[in-house]
């Protein structure tokens, strides 16, 4: 789909047709495309848990405050982030020339190793970017999605067996819609959001 149409067509779906399965092949194709998303220092903080099993979904349903799309969607993709991604710099830069390695690996370590807040910020930034890519890739492949942050992160982490350094960033439901989509909710006009050169120089015309 042309990007202009894709951007307009993507909507948050909450009414899924419960009888639709999504295959491994389809899920992997979407996640593969999304994994070309950018990340700081190319650390690719994202990890994905794809849940289709009814009993796991039923627990997630409770931990997502009974949002019914969890039950009715074809799969829940929990986009997670690796807080220790900076420790993988050696591996990620393995094939780079030595001057690149010598520059970036110590830099990454210095920046992140003693700053848990920045580790978390980076996981959230990268997780947000990859989540958006998943939603566009899915839409382009004929699937609808819904981003969700209405969940209890501790309970979700426990149920999905997330390791200590892996945190849930966003849950994405994916499936086929059961009903036609209602009108898109409010959007600011771009002029209401835009400031030129420095903040405060808006032009509302
Ligand atoms: C970070 C984030 C968290 C969200 N959490 C939820 C959620 O828990 N439940 C839900 O129904 N929608 C959730 N949404 C969807 C928004 O309500 C939706 O994107 C917004 O109303 C705009 O609608 P649209 O996506 O159809 O354009 C979330 C969206 C984002 C980006």
CSV table of C-alpha atoms and ligand atoms in Angstrom, one decimal:
chain,number,residue,atom,x,y,z
A,1,UNK,CA,0.0,0.0,0.0
A,2,UNK,CA,1.3,3.5,-0.7
A,3,UNK,CA,2.5,5.1,2.5
A,4,UNK,CA,0.0,8.0,2.3
A,5,UNK,CA,-2.9,5.5,2.2
A,6,UNK,CA,-1.3,3.2,4.9
A,7,UNK,CA,-0.9,6.1,7.3
A,8,UNK,CA,-4.5,7.0,6.9
A,9,UNK,CA,-5.8,3.4,7.0
A,10,UNK,CA,-4.1,2.4,10.2
A,11,UNK,CA,-6.6,2.6,13.1
A,12,UNK,CA,-6.7,1.1,16.6
A,13,UNK,CA,-8.9,-2.0,16.3
A,14,UNK,CA,-10.8,-3.1,19.3
A,15,UNK,CA,-13.5,-5.4,17.7
A,16,UNK,CA,-11.8,-8.4,16.3
A,17,UNK,CA,-13.3,-11.4,14.6
A,18,UNK,CA,-12.5,-14.1,17.2
A,19,UNK,CA,-12.4,-17.0,14.7
A,20,UNK,CA,-9.3,-15.9,12.7
A,21,UNK,CA,-5.9,-17.6,13.1
A,22,UNK,CA,-2.7,-15.9,12.2
A,23,UNK,CA,0.1,-18.2,11.1
A,24,UNK,CA,3.8,-18.1,12.2
A,25,UNK,CA,4.7,-17.2,8.6
A,26,UNK,CA,2.5,-14.1,8.7
A,27,UNK,CA,3.7,-13.0,12.2
A,28,UNK,CA,7.3,-13.5,11.3
A,29,UNK,CA,7.0,-11.6,8.0
A,30,UNK,CA,5.5,-8.6,9.9
A,31,UNK,CA,8.1,-8.7,12.7
A,32,UNK,CA,10.9,-9.1,10.1
A,33,UNK,CA,9.9,-5.9,8.4
A,34,UNK,CA,9.4,-4.1,11.7
A,35,UNK,CA,12.9,-5.1,12.8
A,36,UNK,CA,14.4,-2.8,10.2
A,37,UNK,CA,13.3,0.1,12.5
A,38,UNK,CA,16.0,2.4,13.8
A,39,UNK,CA,17.4,2.1,17.4
A,40,UNK,CA,20.0,4.1,19.3
A,41,UNK,CA,23.5,2.8,18.4
A,42,UNK,CA,21.6,0.0,16.5
A,43,UNK,CA,21.2,-1.8,19.8
A,44,UNK,CA,17.8,-3.2,18.7
A,45,UNK,CA,16.4,-3.3,22.3
A,46,UNK,CA,13.2,-5.0,21.2
A,47,UNK,CA,12.1,-8.5,21.9
A,48,UNK,CA,8.7,-10.0,21.0
A,49,UNK,CA,6.4,-12.4,22.7
A,50,UNK,CA,3.6,-13.7,20.4
A,51,UNK,CA,0.7,-15.2,22.4
A,52,UNK,CA,-2.0,-17.3,20.7
A,53,UNK,CA,-2.7,-19.9,23.3
A,54,UNK,CA,-6.1,-19.4,24.8
A,55,UNK,CA,-5.1,-20.1,28.4
A,56,UNK,CA,-2.3,-17.5,28.3
A,57,UNK,CA,-4.5,-15.0,26.5
A,58,UNK,CA,-7.2,-15.5,29.2
A,59,UNK,CA,-4.7,-14.6,31.9
A,60,UNK,CA,-3.5,-11.6,29.9
A,61,UNK,CA,-7.1,-10.5,29.5
A,62,UNK,CA,-7.3,-10.2,33.3
A,63,UNK,CA,-3.9,-8.4,33.5
A,64,UNK,CA,-5.1,-6.0,30.8
A,65,UNK,CA,-8.0,-4.9,32.9
A,66,UNK,CA,-10.5,-7.1,30.9
A,67,UNK,CA,-10.0,-5.4,27.6
A,68,UNK,CA,-11.8,-7.8,25.4
A,69,UNK,CA,-9.6,-7.4,22.3
A,70,UNK,CA,-7.1,-9.5,24.1
A,71,UNK,CA,-9.4,-12.5,23.9
A,72,UNK,CA,-10.8,-11.8,20.4
A,73,UNK,CA,-7.6,-11.0,18.5
A,74,UNK,CA,-5.7,-13.6,16.5
A,75,UNK,CA,-2.5,-12.9,18.5
A,76,UNK,CA,-1.1,-10.6,21.2
A,77,UNK,CA,2.3,-9.3,20.4
A,78,UNK,CA,4.0,-8.1,23.5
A,79,UNK,CA,6.8,-5.8,22.5
A,80,UNK,CA,9.4,-6.0,25.2
A,81,UNK,CA,12.6,-4.1,25.7
A,82,UNK,CA,16.1,-5.3,26.8
A,83,UNK,CA,17.4,-3.0,29.5
A,84,UNK,CA,20.8,-4.6,29.1
A,85,UNK,CA,21.0,-4.1,25.3
A,86,UNK,CA,24.1,-2.0,25.7
A,87,UNK,CA,26.0,-5.2,26.8
A,88,UNK,CA,25.4,-6.6,23.3
A,89,UNK,CA,27.4,-3.9,21.6
A,90,UNK,CA,30.4,-6.3,21.0
A,91,UNK,CA,28.1,-8.7,19.1
A,92,UNK,CA,26.3,-6.0,17.2
A,93,UNK,CA,29.5,-4.3,16.1
A,94,UNK,CA,31.4,-7.5,15.4
A,95,UNK,CA,31.5,-7.0,11.6
A,96,UNK,CA,32.4,-3.4,11.8
A,97,UNK,CA,35.9,-2.1,11.0
A,98,UNK,CA,38.1,-1.8,14.1
A,99,UNK,CA,38.0,2.0,14.2
A,100,UNK,CA,34.2,1.9,14.4
A,101,UNK,CA,34.3,-0.8,17.1
A,102,UNK,CA,37.0,1.1,19.1
A,103,UNK,CA,34.9,4.2,19.0
A,104,UNK,CA,31.4,3.0,19.6
A,105,UNK,CA,31.7,0.0,22.0
A,106,UNK,CA,33.4,2.0,24.9
A,107,UNK,CA,31.1,4.9,24.1
A,108,UNK,CA,28.0,2.8,24.5
A,109,UNK,CA,29.3,1.3,27.7
A,110,UNK,CA,30.1,4.7,29.2
A,111,UNK,CA,26.7,6.2,28.3
A,112,UNK,CA,24.5,3.4,29.5
A,113,UNK,CA,26.2,1.2,32.1
A,114,UNK,CA,25.5,3.4,35.1
A,115,UNK,CA,22.3,5.1,34.0
A,116,UNK,CA,19.3,2.8,34.5
A,117,UNK,CA,16.9,5.7,33.6
A,118,UNK,CA,18.6,6.1,30.2
A,119,UNK,CA,18.5,2.3,29.7
A,120,UNK,CA,14.7,2.5,30.3
A,121,UNK,CA,14.2,5.6,28.2
A,122,UNK,CA,16.0,3.9,25.3
A,123,UNK,CA,13.9,0.7,25.6
A,124,UNK,CA,10.8,2.8,25.5
A,125,UNK,CA,12.0,4.9,22.5
A,126,UNK,CA,13.0,1.8,20.5
A,127,UNK,CA,10.0,-0.1,21.6
A,128,UNK,CA,7.7,2.7,20.5
A,129,UNK,CA,9.4,2.9,17.1
A,130,UNK,CA,9.3,-0.9,16.5
A,131,UNK,CA,5.6,-1.0,17.6
A,132,UNK,CA,4.7,1.6,15.1
A,133,UNK,CA,6.5,-0.3,12.4
A,134,UNK,CA,4.7,-3.5,13.4
A,135,UNK,CA,1.3,-1.7,13.1
A,136,UNK,CA,2.2,-0.3,9.6
A,137,UNK,CA,3.7,-3.6,8.4
A,138,UNK,CA,0.6,-5.5,9.7
A,139,UNK,CA,-1.8,-3.1,8.0
A,140,UNK,CA,0.1,-3.4,4.8
A,141,UNK,CA,-0.3,-7.2,5.0
A,142,UNK,CA,-4.1,-6.8,5.6
A,143,UNK,CA,-4.1,-7.1,9.4
A,144,UNK,CA,-5.5,-4.7,11.9
A,145,UNK,CA,-3.8,-3.9,15.2
A,146,UNK,CA,-4.4,-2.1,18.5
A,147,UNK,CA,-1.7,-0.7,20.7
A,148,UNK,CA,-2.2,-1.1,24.4
A,149,UNK,CA,-0.6,0.1,27.5
A,150,UNK,CA,-3.5,-0.7,29.7
A,151,UNK,CA,-1.9,-3.6,31.5
A,152,UNK,CA,-0.3,-4.5,34.8
A,153,UNK,CA,3.4,-4.8,33.8
A,154,UNK,CA,4.4,-6.9,36.8
A,155,UNK,CA,1.7,-9.5,36.2
A,156,UNK,CA,2.3,-9.6,32.5
A,157,UNK,CA,6.0,-10.0,33.0
A,158,UNK,CA,5.5,-12.9,35.3
A,159,UNK,CA,3.0,-14.7,33.1
A,160,UNK,CA,5.2,-14.3,30.0
A,161,UNK,CA,8.2,-15.5,31.9
A,162,UNK,CA,10.1,-12.3,31.1
A,163,UNK,CA,13.7,-12.2,32.4
A,164,UNK,CA,14.6,-9.5,34.9
A,165,UNK,CA,16.2,-7.3,32.3
A,166,UNK,CA,13.3,-7.6,29.8
A,167,UNK,CA,10.4,-5.3,30.3
A,168,UNK,CA,7.1,-5.1,28.5
A,169,UNK,CA,6.8,-1.8,26.5
A,170,UNK,CA,3.6,-2.2,24.6
A,171,UNK,CA,1.0,-4.9,23.9
A,172,UNK,CA,-0.3,-5.1,20.3
A,173,UNK,CA,-3.4,-7.0,19.4
A,174,UNK,CA,-3.5,-8.2,15.8
A,175,UNK,CA,-6.4,-9.7,13.9
A,176,UNK,CA,-9.2,-9.1,11.4
A,177,UNK,CA,-11.9,-6.5,12.3
A,178,UNK,CA,-15.4,-7.8,13.0
A,179,UNK,CA,-17.1,-4.5,12.2
A,180,UNK,CA,-16.5,-1.4,10.1
A,181,UNK,CA,-14.4,1.2,11.7
A,182,UNK,CA,-16.0,4.3,13.3
A,183,UNK,CA,-14.8,7.8,12.5
A,184,UNK,CA,-11.2,8.6,13.5
A,185,UNK,CA,-11.1,10.4,16.8
A,186,UNK,CA,-9.9,14.0,17.2
A,187,UNK,CA,-6.6,15.0,15.6
A,188,UNK,CA,-5.0,18.3,16.1
A,189,UNK,CA,-4.4,20.2,12.9
A,190,UNK,CA,-0.7,20.2,12.1
A,191,UNK,CA,-0.7,24.0,12.6
A,192,UNK,CA,-1.7,23.5,16.2
A,193,UNK,CA,1.4,21.4,16.9
A,194,UNK,CA,4.0,23.1,14.8
A,195,UNK,CA,6.6,25.6,16.1
A,196,UNK,CA,9.2,27.1,13.8
A,197,UNK,CA,12.9,27.2,14.7
A,198,UNK,CA,12.2,27.4,18.5
A,199,UNK,CA,9.3,26.5,20.7
A,200,UNK,CA,6.7,29.3,20.9
A,201,UNK,CA,6.9,30.4,17.3
A,202,UNK,CA,3.6,28.9,16.2
A,203,UNK,CA,1.7,30.0,13.1
A,204,UNK,CA,-1.9,29.0,13.6
A,205,UNK,CA,-3.1,30.1,10.1
B,1,LIG,C1,0.9,4.0,23.9
B,1,LIG,C2,-0.5,3.7,23.6
B,1,LIG,C3,-1.3,3.0,24.5
B,1,LIG,C4,-2.6,2.7,24.2
B,1,LIG,N1,-3.3,1.9,25.1
B,1,LIG,C5,-4.6,1.5,24.8
B,1,LIG,C6,-5.3,0.6,25.6
B,1,LIG,O1,-4.8,0.1,26.6
B,1,LIG,N2,-6.5,0.3,25.2
B,1,LIG,C7,-7.1,0.8,24.1
B,1,LIG,O2,-8.3,0.4,23.8
B,1,LIG,N3,-6.5,1.6,23.2
B,1,LIG,C8,-5.2,2.0,23.6
B,1,LIG,N4,-4.5,2.8,22.7
B,1,LIG,C9,-5.1,3.3,21.5
B,1,LIG,C10,-5.5,4.8,21.4
B,1,LIG,O3,-6.6,5.0,22.2
B,1,LIG,C11,-5.7,5.2,20.0
B,1,LIG,O4,-4.4,5.1,19.3
B,1,LIG,C12,-6.2,6.6,19.9
B,1,LIG,O5,-7.5,6.8,20.4
B,1,LIG,C13,-6.2,7.1,18.4
B,1,LIG,O6,-7.0,6.2,17.6
B,1,LIG,P1,-6.4,5.6,16.3
B,1,LIG,O7,-5.2,4.7,16.7
B,1,LIG,O8,-7.6,4.7,15.7
B,1,LIG,O9,-6.0,6.7,15.3
B,1,LIG,C14,-3.2,3.1,23.0
B,1,LIG,C15,-2.4,3.8,22.1
B,1,LIG,C16,-1.1,4.1,22.4
B,1,LIG,C17,-0.2,4.7,21.3
